[in-house]
PDB file of C-alpha atoms and ligand atoms in Angstrom:
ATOM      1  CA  UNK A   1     131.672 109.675  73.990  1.00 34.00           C
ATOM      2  CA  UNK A   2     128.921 112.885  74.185  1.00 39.00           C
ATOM      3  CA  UNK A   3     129.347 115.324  76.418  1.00 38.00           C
ATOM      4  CA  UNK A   4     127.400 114.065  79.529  1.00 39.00           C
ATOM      5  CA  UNK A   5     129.450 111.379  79.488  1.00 39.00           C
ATOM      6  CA  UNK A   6     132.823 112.789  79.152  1.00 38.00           C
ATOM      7  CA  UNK A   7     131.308 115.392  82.150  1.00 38.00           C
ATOM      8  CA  UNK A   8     130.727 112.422  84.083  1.00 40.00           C
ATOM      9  CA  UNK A   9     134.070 110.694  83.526  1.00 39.00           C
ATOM     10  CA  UNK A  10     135.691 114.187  84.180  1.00 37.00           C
ATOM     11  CA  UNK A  11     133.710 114.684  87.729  1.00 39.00           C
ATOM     12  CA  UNK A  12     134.901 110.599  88.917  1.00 38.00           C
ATOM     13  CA  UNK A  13     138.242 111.938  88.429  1.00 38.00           C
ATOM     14  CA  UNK A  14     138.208 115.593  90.405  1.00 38.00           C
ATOM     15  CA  UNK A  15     139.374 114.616  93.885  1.00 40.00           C
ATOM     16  CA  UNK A  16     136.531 114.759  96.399  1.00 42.00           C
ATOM     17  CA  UNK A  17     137.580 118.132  98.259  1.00 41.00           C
ATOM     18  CA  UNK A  18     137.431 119.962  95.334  1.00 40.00           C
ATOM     19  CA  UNK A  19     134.145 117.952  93.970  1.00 40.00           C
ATOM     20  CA  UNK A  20     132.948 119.463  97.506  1.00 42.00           C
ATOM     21  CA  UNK A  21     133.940 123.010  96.995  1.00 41.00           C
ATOM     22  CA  UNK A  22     132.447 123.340  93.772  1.00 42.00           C
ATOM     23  CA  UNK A  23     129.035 121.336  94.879  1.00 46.00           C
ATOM     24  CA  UNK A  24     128.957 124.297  97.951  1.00 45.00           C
ATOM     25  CA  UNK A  25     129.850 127.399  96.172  1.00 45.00           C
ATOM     26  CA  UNK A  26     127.262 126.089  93.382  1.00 48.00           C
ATOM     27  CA  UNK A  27     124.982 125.453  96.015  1.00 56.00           C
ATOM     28  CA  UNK A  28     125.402 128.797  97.934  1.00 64.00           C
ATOM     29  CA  UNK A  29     124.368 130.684  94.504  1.00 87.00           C
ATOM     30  CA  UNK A  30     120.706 128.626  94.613  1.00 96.00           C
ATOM     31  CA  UNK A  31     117.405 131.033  94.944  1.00 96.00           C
ATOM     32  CA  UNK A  32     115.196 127.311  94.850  1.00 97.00           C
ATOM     33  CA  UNK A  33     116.110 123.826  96.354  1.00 98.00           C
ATOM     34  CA  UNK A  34     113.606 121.418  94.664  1.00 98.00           C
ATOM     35  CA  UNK A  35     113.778 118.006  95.925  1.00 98.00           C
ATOM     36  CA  UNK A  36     112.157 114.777  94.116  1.00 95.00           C
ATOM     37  CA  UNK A  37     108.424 114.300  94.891  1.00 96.00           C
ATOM     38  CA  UNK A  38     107.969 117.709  96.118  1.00 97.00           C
ATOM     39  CA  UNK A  39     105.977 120.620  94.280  1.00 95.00           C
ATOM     40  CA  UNK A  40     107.270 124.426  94.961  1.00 97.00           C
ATOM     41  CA  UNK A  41     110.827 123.537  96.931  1.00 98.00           C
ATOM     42  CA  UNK A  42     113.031 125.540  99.406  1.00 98.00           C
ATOM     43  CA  UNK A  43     114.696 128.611  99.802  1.00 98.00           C
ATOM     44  CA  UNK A  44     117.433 128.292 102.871  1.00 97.00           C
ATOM     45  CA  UNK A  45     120.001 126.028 103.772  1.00 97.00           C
ATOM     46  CA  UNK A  46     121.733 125.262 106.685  1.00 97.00           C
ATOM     47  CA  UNK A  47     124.567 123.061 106.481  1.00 97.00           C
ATOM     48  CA  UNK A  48     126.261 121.802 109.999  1.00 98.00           C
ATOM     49  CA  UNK A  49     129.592 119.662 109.310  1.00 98.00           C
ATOM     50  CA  UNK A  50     130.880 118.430 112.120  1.00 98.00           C
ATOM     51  CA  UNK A  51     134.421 116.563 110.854  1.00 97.00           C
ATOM     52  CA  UNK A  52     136.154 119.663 111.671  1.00 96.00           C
ATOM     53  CA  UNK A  53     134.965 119.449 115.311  1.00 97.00           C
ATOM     54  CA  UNK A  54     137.463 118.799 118.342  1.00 97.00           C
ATOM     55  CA  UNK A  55     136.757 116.945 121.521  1.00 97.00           C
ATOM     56  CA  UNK A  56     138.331 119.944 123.503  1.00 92.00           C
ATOM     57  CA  UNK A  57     135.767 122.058 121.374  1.00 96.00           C
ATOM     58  CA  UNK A  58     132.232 124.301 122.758  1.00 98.00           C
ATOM     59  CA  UNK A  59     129.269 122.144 121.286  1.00 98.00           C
ATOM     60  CA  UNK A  60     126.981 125.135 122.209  1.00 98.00           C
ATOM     61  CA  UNK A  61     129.485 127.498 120.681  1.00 98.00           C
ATOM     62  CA  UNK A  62     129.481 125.146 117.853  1.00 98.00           C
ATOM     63  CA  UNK A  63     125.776 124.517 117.537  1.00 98.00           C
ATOM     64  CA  UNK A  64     124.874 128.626 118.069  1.00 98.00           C
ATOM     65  CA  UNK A  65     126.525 129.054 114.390  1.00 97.00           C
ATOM     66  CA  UNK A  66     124.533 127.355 112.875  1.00 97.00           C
ATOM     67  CA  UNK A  67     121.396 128.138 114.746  1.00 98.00           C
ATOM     68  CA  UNK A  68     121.174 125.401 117.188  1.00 98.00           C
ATOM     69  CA  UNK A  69     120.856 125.060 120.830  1.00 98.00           C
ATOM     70  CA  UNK A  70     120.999 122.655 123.366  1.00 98.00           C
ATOM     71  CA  UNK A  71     118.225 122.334 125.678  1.00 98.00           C
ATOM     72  CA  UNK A  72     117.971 121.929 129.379  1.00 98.00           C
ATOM     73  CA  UNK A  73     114.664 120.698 130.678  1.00 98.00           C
ATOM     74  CA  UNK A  74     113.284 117.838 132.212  1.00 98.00           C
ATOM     75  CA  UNK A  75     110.748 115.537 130.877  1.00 98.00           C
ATOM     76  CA  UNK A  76     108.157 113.423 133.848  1.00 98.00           C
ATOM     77  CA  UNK A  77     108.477 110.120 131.809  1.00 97.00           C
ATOM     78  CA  UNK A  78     107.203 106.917 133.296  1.00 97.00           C
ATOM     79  CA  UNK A  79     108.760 104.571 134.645  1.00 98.00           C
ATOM     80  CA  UNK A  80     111.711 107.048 135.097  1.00 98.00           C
ATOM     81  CA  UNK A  81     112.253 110.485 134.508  1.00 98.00           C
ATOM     82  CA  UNK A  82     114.553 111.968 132.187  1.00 98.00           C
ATOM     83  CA  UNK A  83     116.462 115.050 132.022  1.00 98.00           C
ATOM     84  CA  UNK A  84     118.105 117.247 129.035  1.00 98.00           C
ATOM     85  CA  UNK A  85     121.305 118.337 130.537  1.00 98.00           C
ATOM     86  CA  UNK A  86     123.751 120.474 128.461  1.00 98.00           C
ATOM     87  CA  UNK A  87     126.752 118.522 129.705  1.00 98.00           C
ATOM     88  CA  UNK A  88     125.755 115.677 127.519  1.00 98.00           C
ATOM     89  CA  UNK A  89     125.935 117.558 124.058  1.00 98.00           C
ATOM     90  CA  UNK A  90     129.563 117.250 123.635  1.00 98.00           C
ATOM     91  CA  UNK A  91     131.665 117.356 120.602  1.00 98.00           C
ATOM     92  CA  UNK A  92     133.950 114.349 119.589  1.00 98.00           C
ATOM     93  CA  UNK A  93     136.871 114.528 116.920  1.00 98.00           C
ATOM     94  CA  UNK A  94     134.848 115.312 113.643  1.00 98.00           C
ATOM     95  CA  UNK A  95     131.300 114.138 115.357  1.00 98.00           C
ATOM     96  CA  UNK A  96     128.504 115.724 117.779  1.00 98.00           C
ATOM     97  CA  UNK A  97     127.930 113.585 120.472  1.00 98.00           C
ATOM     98  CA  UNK A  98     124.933 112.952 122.217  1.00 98.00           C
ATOM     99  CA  UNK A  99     125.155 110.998 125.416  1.00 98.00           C
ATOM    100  CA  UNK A 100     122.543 109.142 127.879  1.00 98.00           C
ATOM    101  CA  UNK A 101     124.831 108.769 130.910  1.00 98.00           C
ATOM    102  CA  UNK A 102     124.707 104.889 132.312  1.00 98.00           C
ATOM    103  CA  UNK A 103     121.912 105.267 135.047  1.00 98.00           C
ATOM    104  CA  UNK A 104     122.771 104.913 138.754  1.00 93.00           C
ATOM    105  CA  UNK A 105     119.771 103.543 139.860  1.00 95.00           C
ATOM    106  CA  UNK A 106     117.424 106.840 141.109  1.00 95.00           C
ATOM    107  CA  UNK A 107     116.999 109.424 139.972  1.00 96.00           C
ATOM    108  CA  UNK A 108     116.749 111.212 136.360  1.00 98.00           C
ATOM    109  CA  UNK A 109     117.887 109.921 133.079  1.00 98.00           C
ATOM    110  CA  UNK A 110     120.524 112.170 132.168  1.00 98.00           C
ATOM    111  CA  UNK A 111     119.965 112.618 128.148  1.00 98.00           C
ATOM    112  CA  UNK A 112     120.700 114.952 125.696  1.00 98.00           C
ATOM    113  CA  UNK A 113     118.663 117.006 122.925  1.00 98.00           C
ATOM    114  CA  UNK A 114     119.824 119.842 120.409  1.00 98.00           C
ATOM    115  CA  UNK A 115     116.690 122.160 118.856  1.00 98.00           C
ATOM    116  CA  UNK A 116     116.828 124.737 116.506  1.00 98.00           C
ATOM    117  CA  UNK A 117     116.755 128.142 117.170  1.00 98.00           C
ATOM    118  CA  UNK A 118     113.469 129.365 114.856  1.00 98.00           C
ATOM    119  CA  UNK A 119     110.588 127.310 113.640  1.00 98.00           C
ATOM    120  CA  UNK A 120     109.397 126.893 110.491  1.00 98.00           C
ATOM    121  CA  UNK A 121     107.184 124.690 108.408  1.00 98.00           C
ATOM    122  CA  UNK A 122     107.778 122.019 105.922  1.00 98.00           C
ATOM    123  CA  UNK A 123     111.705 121.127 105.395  1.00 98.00           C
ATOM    124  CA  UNK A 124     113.924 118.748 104.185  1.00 98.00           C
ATOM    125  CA  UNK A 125     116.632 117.605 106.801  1.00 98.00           C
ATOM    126  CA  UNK A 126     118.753 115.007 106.189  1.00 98.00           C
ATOM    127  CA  UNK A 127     121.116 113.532 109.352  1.00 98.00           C
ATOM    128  CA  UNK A 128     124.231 111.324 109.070  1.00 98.00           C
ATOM    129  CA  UNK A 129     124.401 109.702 112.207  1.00 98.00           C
ATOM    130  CA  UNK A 130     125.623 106.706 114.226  1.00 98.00           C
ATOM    131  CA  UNK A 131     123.282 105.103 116.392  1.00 98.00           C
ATOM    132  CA  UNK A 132     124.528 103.759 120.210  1.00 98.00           C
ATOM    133  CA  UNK A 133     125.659 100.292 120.168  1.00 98.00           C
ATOM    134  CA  UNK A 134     124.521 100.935 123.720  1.00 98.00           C
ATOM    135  CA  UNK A 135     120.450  99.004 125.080  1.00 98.00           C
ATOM    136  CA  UNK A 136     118.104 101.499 126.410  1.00 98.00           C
ATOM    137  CA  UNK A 137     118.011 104.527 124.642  1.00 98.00           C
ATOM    138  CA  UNK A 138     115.153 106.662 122.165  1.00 98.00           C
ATOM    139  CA  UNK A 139     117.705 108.392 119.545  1.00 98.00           C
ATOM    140  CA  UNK A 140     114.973 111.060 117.824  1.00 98.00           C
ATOM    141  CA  UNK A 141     115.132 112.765 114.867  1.00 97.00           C
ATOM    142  CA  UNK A 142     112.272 114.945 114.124  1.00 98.00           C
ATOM    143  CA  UNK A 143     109.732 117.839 113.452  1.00 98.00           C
ATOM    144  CA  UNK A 144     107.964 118.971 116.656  1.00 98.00           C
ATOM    145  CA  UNK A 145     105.437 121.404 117.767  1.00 98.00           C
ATOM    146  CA  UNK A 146     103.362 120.237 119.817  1.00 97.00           C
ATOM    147  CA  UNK A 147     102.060 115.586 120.601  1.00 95.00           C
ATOM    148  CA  UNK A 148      99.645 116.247 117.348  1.00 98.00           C
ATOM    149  CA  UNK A 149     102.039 118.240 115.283  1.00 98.00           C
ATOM    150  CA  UNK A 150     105.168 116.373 114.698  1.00 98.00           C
ATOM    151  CA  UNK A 151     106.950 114.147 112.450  1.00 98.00           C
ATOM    152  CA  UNK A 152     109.702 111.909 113.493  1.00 98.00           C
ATOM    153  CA  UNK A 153     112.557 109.024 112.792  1.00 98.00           C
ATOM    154  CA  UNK A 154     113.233 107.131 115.886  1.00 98.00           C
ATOM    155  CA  UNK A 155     115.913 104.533 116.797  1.00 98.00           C
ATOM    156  CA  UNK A 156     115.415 102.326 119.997  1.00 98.00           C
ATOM    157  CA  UNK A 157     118.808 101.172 120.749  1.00 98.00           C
ATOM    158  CA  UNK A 158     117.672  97.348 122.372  1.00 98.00           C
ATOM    159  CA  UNK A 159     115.598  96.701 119.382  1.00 98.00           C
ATOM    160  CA  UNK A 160     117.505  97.783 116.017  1.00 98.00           C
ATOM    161  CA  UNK A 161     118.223  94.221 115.163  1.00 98.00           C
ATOM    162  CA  UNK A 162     116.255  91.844 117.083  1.00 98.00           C
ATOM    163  CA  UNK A 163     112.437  92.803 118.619  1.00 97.00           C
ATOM    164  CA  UNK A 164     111.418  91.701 122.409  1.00 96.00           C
ATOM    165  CA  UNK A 165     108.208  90.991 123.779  1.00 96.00           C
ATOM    166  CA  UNK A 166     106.470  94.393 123.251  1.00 97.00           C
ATOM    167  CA  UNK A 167     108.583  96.212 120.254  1.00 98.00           C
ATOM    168  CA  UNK A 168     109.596  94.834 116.996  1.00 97.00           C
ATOM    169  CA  UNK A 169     113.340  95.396 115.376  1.00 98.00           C
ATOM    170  CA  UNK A 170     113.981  98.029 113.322  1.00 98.00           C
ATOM    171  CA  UNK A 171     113.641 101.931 112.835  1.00 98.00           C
ATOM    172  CA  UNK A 172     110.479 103.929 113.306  1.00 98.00           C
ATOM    173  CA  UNK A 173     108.782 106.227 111.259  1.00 98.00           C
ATOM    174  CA  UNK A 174     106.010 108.177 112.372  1.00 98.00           C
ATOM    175  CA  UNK A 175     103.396 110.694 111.769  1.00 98.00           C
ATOM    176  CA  UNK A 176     101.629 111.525 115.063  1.00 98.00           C
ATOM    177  CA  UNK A 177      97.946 111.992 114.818  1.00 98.00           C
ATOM    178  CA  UNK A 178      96.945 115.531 114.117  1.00 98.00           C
ATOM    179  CA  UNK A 179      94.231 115.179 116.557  1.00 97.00           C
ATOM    180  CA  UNK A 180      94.218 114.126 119.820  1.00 96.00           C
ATOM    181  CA  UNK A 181      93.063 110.876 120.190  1.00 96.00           C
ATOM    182  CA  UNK A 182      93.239 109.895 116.806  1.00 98.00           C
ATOM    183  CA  UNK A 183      95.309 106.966 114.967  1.00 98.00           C
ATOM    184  CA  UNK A 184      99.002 108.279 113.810  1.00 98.00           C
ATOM    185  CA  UNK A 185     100.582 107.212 110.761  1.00 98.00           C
ATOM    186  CA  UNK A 186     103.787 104.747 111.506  1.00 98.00           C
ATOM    187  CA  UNK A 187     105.794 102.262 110.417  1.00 98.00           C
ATOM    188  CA  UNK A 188     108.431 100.315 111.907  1.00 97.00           C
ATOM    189  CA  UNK A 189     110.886  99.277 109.355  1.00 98.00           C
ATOM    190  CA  UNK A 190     114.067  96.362 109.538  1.00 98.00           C
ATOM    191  CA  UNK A 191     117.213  97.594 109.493  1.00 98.00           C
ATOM    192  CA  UNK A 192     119.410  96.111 106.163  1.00 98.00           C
ATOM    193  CA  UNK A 193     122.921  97.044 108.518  1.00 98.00           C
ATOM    194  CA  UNK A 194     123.451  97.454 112.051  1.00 98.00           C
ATOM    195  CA  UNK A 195     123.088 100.977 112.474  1.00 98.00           C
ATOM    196  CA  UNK A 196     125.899 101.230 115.490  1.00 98.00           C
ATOM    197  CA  UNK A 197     128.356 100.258 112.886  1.00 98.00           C
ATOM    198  CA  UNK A 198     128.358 102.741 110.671  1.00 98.00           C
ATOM    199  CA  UNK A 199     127.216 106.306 109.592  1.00 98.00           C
ATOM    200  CA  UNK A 200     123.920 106.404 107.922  1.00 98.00           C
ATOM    201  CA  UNK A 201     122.230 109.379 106.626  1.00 98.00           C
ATOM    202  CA  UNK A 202     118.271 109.327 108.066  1.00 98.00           C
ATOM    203  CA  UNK A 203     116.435 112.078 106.167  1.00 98.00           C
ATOM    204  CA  UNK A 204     112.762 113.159 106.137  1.00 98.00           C
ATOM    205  CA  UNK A 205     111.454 115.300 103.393  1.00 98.00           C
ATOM    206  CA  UNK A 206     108.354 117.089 104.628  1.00 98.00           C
ATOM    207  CA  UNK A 207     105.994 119.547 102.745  1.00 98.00           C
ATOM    208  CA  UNK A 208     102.297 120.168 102.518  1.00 98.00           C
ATOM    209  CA  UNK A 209     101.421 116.724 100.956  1.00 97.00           C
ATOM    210  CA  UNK A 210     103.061 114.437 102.860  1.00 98.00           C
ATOM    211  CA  UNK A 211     106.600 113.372 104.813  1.00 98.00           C
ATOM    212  CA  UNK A 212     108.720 110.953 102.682  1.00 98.00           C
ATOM    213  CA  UNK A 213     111.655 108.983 105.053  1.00 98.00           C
ATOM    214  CA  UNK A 214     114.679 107.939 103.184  1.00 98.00           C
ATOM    215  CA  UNK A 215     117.767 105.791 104.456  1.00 98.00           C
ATOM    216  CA  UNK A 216     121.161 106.355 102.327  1.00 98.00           C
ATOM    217  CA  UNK A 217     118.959 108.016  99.760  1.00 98.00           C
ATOM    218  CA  UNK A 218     116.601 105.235  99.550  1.00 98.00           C
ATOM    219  CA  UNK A 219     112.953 105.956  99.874  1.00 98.00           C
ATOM    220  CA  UNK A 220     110.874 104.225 102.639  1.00 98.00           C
ATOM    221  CA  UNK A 221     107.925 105.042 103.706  1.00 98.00           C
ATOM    222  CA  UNK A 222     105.759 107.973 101.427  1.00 98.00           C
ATOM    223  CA  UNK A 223     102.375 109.028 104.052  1.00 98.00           C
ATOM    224  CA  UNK A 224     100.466 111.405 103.432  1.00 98.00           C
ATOM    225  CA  UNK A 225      98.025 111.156 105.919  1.00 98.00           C
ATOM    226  CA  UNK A 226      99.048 112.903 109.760  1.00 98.00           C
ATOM    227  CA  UNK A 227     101.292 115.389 107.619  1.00 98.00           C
ATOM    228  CA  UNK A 228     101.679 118.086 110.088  1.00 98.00           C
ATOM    229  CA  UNK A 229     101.414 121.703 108.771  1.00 98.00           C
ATOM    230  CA  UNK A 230     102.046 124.269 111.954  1.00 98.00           C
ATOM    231  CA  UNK A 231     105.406 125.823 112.353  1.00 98.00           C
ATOM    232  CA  UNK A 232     107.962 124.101 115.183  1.00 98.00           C
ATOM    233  CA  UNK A 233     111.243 123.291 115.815  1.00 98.00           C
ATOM    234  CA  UNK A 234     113.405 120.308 114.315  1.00 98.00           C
ATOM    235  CA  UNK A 235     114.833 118.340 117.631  1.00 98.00           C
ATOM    236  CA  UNK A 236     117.633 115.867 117.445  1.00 98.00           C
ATOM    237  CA  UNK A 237     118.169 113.381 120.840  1.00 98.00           C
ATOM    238  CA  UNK A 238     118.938 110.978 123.092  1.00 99.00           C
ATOM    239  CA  UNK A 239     116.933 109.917 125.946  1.00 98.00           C
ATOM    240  CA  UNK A 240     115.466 107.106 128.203  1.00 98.00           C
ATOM    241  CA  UNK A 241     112.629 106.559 130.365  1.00 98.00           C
ATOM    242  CA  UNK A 242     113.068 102.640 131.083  1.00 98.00           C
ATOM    243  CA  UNK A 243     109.626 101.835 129.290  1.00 98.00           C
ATOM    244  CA  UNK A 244     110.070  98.743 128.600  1.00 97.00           C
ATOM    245  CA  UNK A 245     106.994  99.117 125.446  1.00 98.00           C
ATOM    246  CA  UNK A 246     109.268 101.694 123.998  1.00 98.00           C
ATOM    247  CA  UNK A 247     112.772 102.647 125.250  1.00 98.00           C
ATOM    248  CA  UNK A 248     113.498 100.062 127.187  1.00 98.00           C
ATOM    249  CA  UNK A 249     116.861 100.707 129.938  1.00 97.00           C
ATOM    250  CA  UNK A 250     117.608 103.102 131.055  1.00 98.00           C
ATOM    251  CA  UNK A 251     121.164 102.190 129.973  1.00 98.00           C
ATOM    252  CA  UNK A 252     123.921 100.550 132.505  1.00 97.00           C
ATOM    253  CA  UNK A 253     127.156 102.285 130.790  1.00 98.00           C
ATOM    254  CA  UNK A 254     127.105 105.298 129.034  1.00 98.00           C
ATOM    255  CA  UNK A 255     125.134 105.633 125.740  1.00 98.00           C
ATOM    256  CA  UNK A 256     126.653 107.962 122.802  1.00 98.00           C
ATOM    257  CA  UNK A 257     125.126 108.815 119.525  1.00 98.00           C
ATOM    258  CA  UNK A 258     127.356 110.554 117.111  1.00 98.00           C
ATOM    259  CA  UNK A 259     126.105 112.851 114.367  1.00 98.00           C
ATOM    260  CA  UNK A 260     128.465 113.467 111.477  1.00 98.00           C
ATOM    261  CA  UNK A 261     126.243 116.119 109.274  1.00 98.00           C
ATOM    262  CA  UNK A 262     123.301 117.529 109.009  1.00 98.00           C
ATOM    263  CA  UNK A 263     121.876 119.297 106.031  1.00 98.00           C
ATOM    264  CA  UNK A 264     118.546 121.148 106.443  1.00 98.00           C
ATOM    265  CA  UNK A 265     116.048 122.791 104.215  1.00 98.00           C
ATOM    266  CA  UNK A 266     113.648 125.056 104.854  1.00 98.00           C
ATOM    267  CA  UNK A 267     111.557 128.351 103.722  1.00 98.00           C
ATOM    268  CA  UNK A 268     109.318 126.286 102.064  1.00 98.00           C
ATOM    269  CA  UNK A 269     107.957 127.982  99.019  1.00 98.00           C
ATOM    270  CA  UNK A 270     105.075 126.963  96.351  1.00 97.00           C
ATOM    271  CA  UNK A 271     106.569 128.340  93.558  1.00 96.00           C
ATOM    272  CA  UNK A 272     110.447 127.853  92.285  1.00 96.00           C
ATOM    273  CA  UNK A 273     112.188 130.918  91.202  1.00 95.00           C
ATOM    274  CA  UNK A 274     115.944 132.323  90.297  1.00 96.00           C
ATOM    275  CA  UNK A 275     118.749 129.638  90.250  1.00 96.00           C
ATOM    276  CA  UNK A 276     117.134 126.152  90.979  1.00 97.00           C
ATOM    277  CA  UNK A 277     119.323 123.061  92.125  1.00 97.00           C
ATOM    278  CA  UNK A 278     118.362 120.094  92.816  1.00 97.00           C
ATOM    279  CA  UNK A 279     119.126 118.293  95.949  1.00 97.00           C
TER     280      UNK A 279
HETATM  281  C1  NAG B   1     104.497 111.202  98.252  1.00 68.52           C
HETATM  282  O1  NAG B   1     103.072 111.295  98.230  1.00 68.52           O
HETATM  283  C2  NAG B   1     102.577 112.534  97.754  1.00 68.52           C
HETATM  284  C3  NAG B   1     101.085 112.583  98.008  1.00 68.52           C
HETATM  285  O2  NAG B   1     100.450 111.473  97.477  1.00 68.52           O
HETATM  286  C4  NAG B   1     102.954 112.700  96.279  1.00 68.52           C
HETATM  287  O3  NAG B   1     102.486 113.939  95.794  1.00 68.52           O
HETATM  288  C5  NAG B   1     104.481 112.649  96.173  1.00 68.52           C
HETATM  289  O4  NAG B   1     104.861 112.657  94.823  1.00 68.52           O
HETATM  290  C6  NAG B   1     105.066 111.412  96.857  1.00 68.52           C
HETATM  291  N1  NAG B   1     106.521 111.628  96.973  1.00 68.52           N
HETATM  292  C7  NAG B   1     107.413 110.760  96.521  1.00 68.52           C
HETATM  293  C8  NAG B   1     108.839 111.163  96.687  1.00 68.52           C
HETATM  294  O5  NAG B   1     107.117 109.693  96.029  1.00 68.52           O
END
């Protein structure tokens, strides 16, 4: 055998902690992440593991490590308003939860949202997440500035597997127009696995060109028109508003999304220089 393949055989047989180890320590000594498709590439990462997380655990202290924070506002959404309370960023044993609390019949939406602490523009951030097996609820992962500045991945909880009247199965993927009034960039794609199953990693590489959506590592959707290019925050969440066009619920028991991971890149640069890895 030549040596790539005897490094290959050698690398199935390290066990996977120490595969880990060495794949962060080689990553911590990187100057450039360049990614696949992308020209120029990255020069910060931010790596949030949640398996070591405890259900008796802080989320916020959690989060605030790793330059997260979880917000607490409330959103006038029709038919039913919905709030971002802090109570319902929790952790779980070795997940993040966020949780829509089952609706009582007035009131708010109780919902949850995490948001990073700084903004920046372009990134790469890649989320391994199980979706609510729960109807009724938005789960958003995405860029966001401002309604004509933001990329996003959504999940709609009553529609991942079979559409209704007004929205068709699947996951969303969306470039909002970057003017107001103008046509976005979306496209609503059918799930291969039932997303409440399992963890699945949802990623979105965005730079200047355009945002390219990948599921498990699979490319599937490449736009480059609507690419947003302002600086903002990257939002993760669960919510409801009861539209039954979009939403649908709000949700009759209690909803829970669970985040394993999250993996972000940003400091976006044109040029690669020093150590470059690949990612
Ligand atoms: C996505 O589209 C842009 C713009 O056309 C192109 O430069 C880039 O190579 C594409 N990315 C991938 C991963 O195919």
């Amino acid at each position: 055998m030549n040596l790539l393949t005897f490094a290959s055989a050698v690398s199935l047989l390290i066990p996977s902690a120490l595969g880990k180890q060495a794949l962060s320590s080689r990553r911590d000594s990187c100057d450039t992440y360049v990614l696949s498709g992308i020209s120029g590439g990255f020069t910060e990462q931010v790596s949030v593991d949640f398996t070591s997380a405890q259900s008796s655990g802080d989320a916020a202290n959690f989060l605030s490590q790793h330059g997260l924070s979880i917000s607490n506002y409330n959103v006038a959404s029709t038919p039913v308003a919905h709030d971002f309370v802090p109570a319902n960023v929790l952790l779980g044993n070795g997940v993040l939860q966020l949780k829509v609390t089952s609706y009582s019949g007035s009131g708010s939406v109780e919902s949850a949202e995490v948001v990073t602490d700084d903004t920046f523009a372009y990134a790469s951030v890649r989320t391994v997440l199980k979706s609510s097996a729960t109807f009724g609820v938005c789960e958003g992962n995405f860029f966001y500035l401002s309604d004509t500045q933001e990329t996003d991945i959504e999940i709609l909880t009553s529609t991942t597997l079979t559409g209704n009247d007004y929205v068709s199965a699947g996951v969303w993927m969306t470039n909002q127009a970057t003017v107001e009034g103008g046509t976005k960039t979306t496209d609503n794609v059918e799930f291969t696995f039932d997303p409440s199953q399992d963890f699945h990693e949802y990623r979105i590489d965005w730079s200047p060109l355009a945002t390219t959506f990948y599921i498990d590592g699979i490319q599937i959707n490449n736009f480059s028109d609507n690419v947003p290019w302002d600086s903002g925050y990257w939002i993760w969440n669960a919510w409801s508003s009861g539209d039954p066009y979009w939403s649908n619920g709000p949700p009759t028991a209690d909803s829970i999304t669970e985040i394993r991971s999250i993996e972000l890149y940003k400091g976006y640069t044109s040029t690669t220089s020093g150590t470059i890895c690949n990612v």
